[in-house]
Short mmCIF file of C-alpha atoms in Angstrom, two decimals:
data_model
loop_
_atom_site.label_atom_id
_atom_site.label_comp_id
_atom_site.label_asym_id
_atom_site.label_seq_id
_atom_site.Cartn_x
_atom_site.Cartn_y
_atom_site.Cartn_z
CA MET Z 2 172.05 107.02 119.34
CA ALA Z 3 172.95 103.49 118.28
CA ASP Z 4 172.39 100.51 120.55
CA ARG Z 5 175.84 99.79 121.95
CA SER Z 6 174.93 96.41 123.46
CA GLU Z 7 173.68 95.15 120.09
CA TYR Z 8 176.90 96.33 118.42
CA ASP Z 9 179.04 94.74 121.14
CA ALA Z 10 177.20 91.43 120.72
CA PHE Z 11 177.75 91.60 116.95
CA VAL Z 12 181.49 92.24 117.39
CA GLU Z 13 181.83 89.39 119.85
CA ALA Z 14 179.91 86.96 117.63
CA SER Z 15 181.64 87.83 114.35
CA TRP Z 16 185.17 88.86 115.37
CA HIS Z 17 186.91 85.56 114.62
CA ARG Z 18 185.24 85.08 111.23
CA LEU Z 19 186.06 88.66 110.20
CA LEU Z 20 189.63 88.30 111.47
CA ARG Z 21 190.07 85.08 109.48
CA THR Z 22 188.86 86.80 106.31
CA ALA Z 23 191.21 89.73 106.89
CA TYR Z 24 194.12 87.39 107.66
CA LEU Z 25 193.57 85.40 104.48
CA LEU Z 26 193.62 88.63 102.50
CA ALA Z 27 196.52 90.37 104.25
CA ARG Z 28 198.61 87.34 105.29
CA ASP Z 29 199.62 89.18 108.46
CA TRP Z 30 197.87 89.02 111.86
CA GLY Z 31 198.67 92.63 112.75
CA VAL Z 32 197.37 94.00 109.46
CA ALA Z 33 194.34 91.72 109.73
CA GLU Z 34 193.50 93.11 113.16
CA ASP Z 35 193.91 96.67 111.84
CA LEU Z 36 191.60 95.88 108.93
CA VAL Z 37 188.91 94.43 111.18
CA GLN Z 38 189.16 97.24 113.74
CA THR Z 39 188.97 99.91 111.04
CA ALA Z 40 186.04 98.15 109.36
CA LEU Z 41 184.18 97.82 112.65
CA LEU Z 42 184.75 101.51 113.38
CA LYS Z 43 183.30 102.41 109.98
CA ALA Z 44 180.35 100.10 110.63
CA TRP Z 45 179.73 101.71 114.03
CA GLN Z 46 179.48 105.10 112.34
CA VAL Z 47 176.52 103.87 110.26
CA TRP Z 48 175.23 101.22 112.69
CA PRO Z 49 171.72 102.65 113.13
CA ARG Z 50 171.16 102.39 109.36
CA LEU Z 51 172.37 98.79 109.13
CA GLU Z 52 169.53 96.36 109.59
CA ALA Z 53 170.37 93.14 107.77
CA GLU Z 54 173.54 91.50 106.50
CA ARG Z 55 175.73 93.39 108.95
CA GLU Z 56 178.55 90.87 108.73
CA ALA Z 57 178.48 91.02 104.93
CA TYR Z 58 178.69 94.82 105.14
CA VAL Z 59 181.72 94.69 107.44
CA ARG Z 60 183.35 91.99 105.27
CA LYS Z 61 182.88 94.28 102.27
CA ILE Z 62 184.60 97.12 104.12
CA ILE Z 63 187.50 94.77 105.00
CA VAL Z 64 187.99 93.76 101.38
CA HIS Z 65 187.87 97.36 100.14
CA LEU Z 66 190.26 98.53 102.86
CA HIS Z 67 192.69 95.74 102.05
CA VAL Z 68 192.73 96.54 98.35
CA SER Z 69 193.10 100.24 99.13
CA TRP Z 70 195.92 99.70 101.62
CA TRP Z 71 197.66 97.25 99.31
CA ARG Z 72 197.53 99.74 96.46
CA ARG Z 73 198.96 102.53 98.59
CA ARG Z 74 201.62 100.23 99.98
CA TRP Z 75 201.16 101.90 103.31
CA ARG Z 76 203.40 99.33 104.96
CA GLN Z 77 206.47 100.84 103.29
CA ALA Z 78 205.84 104.16 105.03
CA GLU Z 79 206.35 102.60 108.44
CA VAL Z 80 209.62 103.24 110.22
CA THR Z 81 211.18 100.27 111.96
CA SER Z 82 212.78 100.55 115.36
CA GLY Z 83 216.03 99.03 116.58
CA SER Z 84 214.34 96.18 118.43
CA PRO Z 85 211.29 94.22 117.37
CA PRO Z 86 208.15 94.43 119.53
CA ASP Z 87 206.94 91.51 121.59
CA GLN Z 88 205.29 88.90 119.41
CA ALA Z 89 201.58 88.40 120.02
CA GLN Z 90 200.50 84.81 120.36
CA ALA Z 91 197.54 84.88 117.97
CA ALA Z 92 195.52 81.72 117.62
CA ASP Z 93 195.72 80.08 114.22
CA HIS Z 94 192.15 79.56 113.04
CA MET Z 95 193.17 78.06 109.71
CA GLY Z 96 193.21 74.45 110.81
CA ARG Z 97 196.12 72.07 110.93
CA ALA Z 98 196.26 70.64 107.40
CA ASP Z 99 199.70 69.43 106.35
CA ASP Z 100 199.61 71.42 103.15
CA ARG Z 101 198.37 74.67 104.71
CA GLU Z 102 201.70 76.38 104.08
CA LEU Z 103 201.66 75.44 100.40
CA VAL Z 104 198.13 76.78 99.98
CA TRP Z 105 199.15 79.89 101.88
CA GLN Z 106 202.15 80.56 99.65
CA ALA Z 107 200.13 79.92 96.49
CA LEU Z 108 197.43 82.35 97.63
CA GLY Z 109 200.11 84.93 98.32
CA ARG Z 110 201.24 84.82 94.70
CA LEU Z 111 197.79 85.78 93.43
CA PRO Z 112 196.95 89.42 92.69
CA ALA Z 113 194.89 91.09 95.44
CA ARG Z 114 191.58 91.00 93.53
CA GLN Z 115 191.91 87.31 92.61
CA ARG Z 116 192.94 86.46 96.17
CA ALA Z 117 189.86 88.30 97.47
CA VAL Z 118 187.59 86.28 95.16
CA ILE Z 119 189.18 82.97 96.23
CA VAL Z 120 189.00 83.86 99.93
CA LEU Z 121 185.37 84.96 99.74
CA ARG Z 122 184.19 82.10 97.51
CA PHE Z 123 186.09 79.16 98.97
CA PHE Z 124 187.15 80.11 102.50
CA GLU Z 125 184.11 82.20 103.44
CA ASP Z 126 181.77 80.03 101.33
CA LEU Z 127 179.97 82.99 99.76
CA SER Z 128 177.99 82.50 96.58
CA GLU Z 129 179.08 84.18 93.35
CA ALA Z 130 176.31 86.75 93.83
CA GLN Z 131 177.34 87.49 97.44
CA THR Z 132 180.98 87.80 96.38
CA ALA Z 133 180.00 90.18 93.57
CA VAL Z 134 178.09 92.37 96.03
CA THR Z 135 181.02 92.35 98.46
CA LEU Z 136 183.50 93.33 95.73
CA ASP Z 137 181.15 95.79 93.94
CA CYS Z 138 181.46 93.95 90.64
CA SER Z 139 179.38 91.73 88.40
CA VAL Z 140 178.88 88.00 88.86
CA GLY Z 141 180.71 87.57 85.54
CA THR Z 142 183.74 89.36 86.96
CA VAL Z 143 183.70 87.06 90.00
CA LYS Z 144 183.55 84.03 87.71
CA SER Z 145 186.39 85.24 85.49
CA GLN Z 146 188.60 86.26 88.43
CA ALA Z 147 187.97 82.90 90.12
CA SER Z 148 188.73 81.05 86.89
CA ARG Z 149 191.99 82.96 86.39
CA ALA Z 150 193.01 82.47 90.01
CA LEU Z 151 192.29 78.75 89.93
CA ALA Z 152 194.22 78.42 86.66
CA LYS Z 153 197.21 80.18 88.26
CA LEU Z 154 196.98 77.89 91.26
CA ARG Z 155 196.89 74.85 88.97
CA MET Z 156 199.92 76.15 87.05
CA ASP Z 157 201.88 76.83 90.23
CA GLU Z 158 204.35 73.95 89.94
CA SER Z 159 205.30 73.71 93.60
CA PHE Z 160 201.68 73.74 94.67
CA ALA Z 161 200.51 71.34 91.92
CA TYR Z 162 203.40 68.91 92.49
CA ASP Z 163 202.86 68.65 96.22
CA ARG Z 164 199.08 68.31 95.86
CA ARG Z 165 199.47 65.27 93.56
CA GLY Z 166 201.75 63.29 95.77
#
């Protein structure tokens, strides 16, 4: 049986970083929490076999789940009720930069794979090799996806205009 206290300590220590990654990918706190919880459940199922790079393993699960859920468009299958649920007061771990909303909108216009590369490389500060491992692709693919994403961000007129001034 796996060591529950070690797992609990891992979850407590890495929860906010994993949630931030999921939020940057999904752009929704509820979906981000679902991604992290599902990824942690999957990690628990193989916990005894995980020895090193546990956070990288869980981050990889989050990215793959996000791409999978995005492709299936599972959100459209949900049925809305007559009244909205109470709004959770989630802490915003993104910082308080004035242009955060512009960056956020520009990231949202990127395809899921390019957004994942940008989030992992520049928000999570992973190397190209670590990002390639997380996304199950080559370093060359990471470089080309990052290059394309950065070019799109540069071409985004509203983002580029506001960044200059």
